[in-house]
Short mmCIF file of C-alpha atoms in Angstrom, two decimals:
data_model
loop_
_atom_site.label_atom_id
_atom_site.label_comp_id
_atom_site.label_asym_id
_atom_site.label_seq_id
_atom_site.Cartn_x
_atom_site.Cartn_y
_atom_site.Cartn_z
CA GLN A 14 100.51 82.07 87.09
CA VAL A 15 99.42 85.04 85.61
CA GLN A 16 99.97 88.89 86.59
CA LEU A 17 98.33 91.86 85.55
CA VAL A 18 100.19 94.93 86.50
CA GLN A 19 98.56 98.54 86.23
CA SER A 20 100.04 101.84 85.65
CA GLY A 21 98.86 105.35 85.26
CA GLY A 22 96.42 107.27 87.19
CA GLY A 23 96.54 109.80 89.77
CA LEU A 24 95.19 113.09 90.05
CA VAL A 25 93.71 115.50 87.65
CA GLN A 26 91.62 118.59 87.26
CA ALA A 27 87.88 118.10 85.81
CA GLY A 28 88.38 118.58 81.91
CA GLY A 29 91.61 116.63 81.90
CA SER A 30 92.96 113.40 80.58
CA LEU A 31 94.57 110.37 82.06
CA ARG A 32 95.76 107.50 80.43
CA LEU A 33 95.72 103.99 82.17
CA SER A 34 97.82 100.51 81.16
CA CYS A 35 97.81 97.03 81.88
CA VAL A 36 99.97 94.24 80.96
CA ALA A 37 99.38 90.38 81.54
CA SER A 38 102.42 88.48 82.14
CA GLY A 39 102.76 84.76 82.61
CA SER A 40 101.82 81.31 81.25
CA ILE A 41 99.47 82.91 79.05
CA TRP A 42 97.65 80.62 75.92
CA SER A 43 95.34 83.32 75.07
CA ILE A 44 93.22 86.32 76.65
CA ASN A 45 89.68 86.60 75.40
CA ILE A 46 87.68 89.77 76.79
CA MET A 47 90.03 92.55 78.30
CA ALA A 48 87.87 94.91 80.37
CA TRP A 49 88.53 98.04 83.23
CA TYR A 50 85.89 98.09 86.33
CA ARG A 51 86.25 100.81 88.83
CA GLN A 52 84.82 101.39 92.15
CA SER A 53 84.09 104.28 94.41
CA PRO A 54 83.69 104.12 98.25
CA GLY A 55 80.85 102.54 99.42
CA MET A 56 79.67 101.79 95.94
CA GLU A 57 79.93 98.33 93.90
CA ARG A 58 82.62 98.03 91.23
CA GLU A 59 81.13 98.66 87.72
CA LEU A 60 82.07 97.52 84.28
CA VAL A 61 83.66 101.14 82.58
CA ALA A 62 84.72 98.99 79.25
CA TYR A 63 85.50 96.20 77.71
CA ILE A 64 87.09 95.21 74.27
CA GLU A 65 86.82 92.00 72.01
CA THR A 66 89.72 90.24 70.43
CA ASP A 67 88.81 91.70 67.21
CA ASN A 68 88.55 95.12 68.76
CA SER A 69 84.91 95.52 69.47
CA ALA A 70 84.64 97.76 72.16
CA TYR A 71 81.65 98.63 75.05
CA TYR A 72 81.12 101.38 77.21
CA ALA A 73 79.50 102.43 80.20
CA ASP A 74 76.85 105.11 79.50
CA SER A 75 78.58 107.48 81.71
CA VAL A 76 81.96 107.22 79.53
CA GLU A 77 80.63 107.16 76.20
CA GLY A 78 82.42 109.46 74.01
CA ARG A 79 85.00 110.62 76.60
CA PHE A 80 86.85 106.82 77.31
CA THR A 81 88.53 105.09 74.89
CA ILE A 82 89.66 101.08 75.26
CA SER A 83 92.22 99.79 73.36
CA ARG A 84 94.36 96.75 73.34
CA ASP A 85 98.00 95.05 71.93
CA ASN A 86 97.20 91.67 71.23
CA ALA A 87 101.08 90.87 70.50
CA LYS A 88 101.88 92.79 73.71
CA ASN A 89 99.09 91.28 76.33
CA THR A 90 98.21 95.17 77.37
CA VAL A 91 95.06 96.78 77.65
CA SER A 92 94.44 100.86 77.90
CA LEU A 93 92.07 103.08 78.79
CA GLN A 94 92.08 106.91 77.47
CA MET A 95 90.36 108.99 79.73
CA ASN A 96 89.26 112.91 78.54
CA ASN A 97 87.23 115.10 79.73
CA LEU A 98 87.49 113.81 83.15
CA LYS A 99 84.42 114.78 85.81
CA PRO A 100 84.50 114.41 89.41
CA GLU A 101 82.35 111.73 89.05
CA ASP A 102 84.87 109.48 87.32
CA THR A 103 87.08 109.07 91.10
CA ALA A 104 87.33 105.63 91.70
CA VAL A 105 89.88 102.84 92.15
CA TYR A 106 90.42 101.93 88.42
CA TYR A 107 90.61 97.78 88.02
CA CYS A 108 91.55 95.87 84.61
CA ASN A 109 90.24 92.93 84.28
CA ALA A 110 90.83 89.71 81.87
CA GLU A 111 89.72 86.60 80.67
CA ILE A 112 92.95 84.08 80.01
CA THR A 113 93.49 80.61 79.27
CA THR A 114 97.10 79.63 80.77
CA TYR A 115 99.21 76.59 79.08
CA SER A 116 98.21 74.61 82.22
CA ASP A 117 94.12 74.97 82.51
CA VAL A 118 92.38 75.05 79.14
CA ARG A 119 89.67 76.61 81.15
CA MET A 120 89.15 80.34 80.85
CA HIS A 121 89.64 82.17 84.37
CA TYR A 122 89.29 85.73 85.14
CA TYR A 123 92.13 87.76 86.49
CA TRP A 124 92.30 91.42 87.94
CA GLY A 125 94.91 94.17 88.46
CA GLN A 126 96.42 95.72 91.82
CA GLY A 127 93.70 98.92 91.14
CA THR A 128 94.99 102.39 90.65
CA GLN A 129 93.36 105.30 92.06
CA VAL A 130 91.83 107.93 89.59
CA THR A 131 90.89 111.29 91.44
CA VAL A 132 89.42 114.24 89.27
CA SER A 133 89.07 117.75 91.34
CA SER A 134 86.28 119.93 90.52
#
């Protein structure tokens, strides 16, 4: 089994910062792309940022220049530093990872439990 456990998040005023972290554990052989998604009430889940094994990163236009995704391959972690937060960033944030386990050579996607980020105006 593989688990992704998130930490961080909470309530912050507009212009403030928060950091989210996610650690993957279990019978992990390799991790490919790691990513952060978010979902607001009544909206579809959207990709916020992803990072590849060589640390190449992609950001949604709405967060470019404000959010930074990073990973530690040795610790199987991915983080999201969120600066200059806006009320429209309010959402439940989910980490996601493409993982191959020792028992299955196929890549599977795993999700964290989600964490609430609320930005007040």
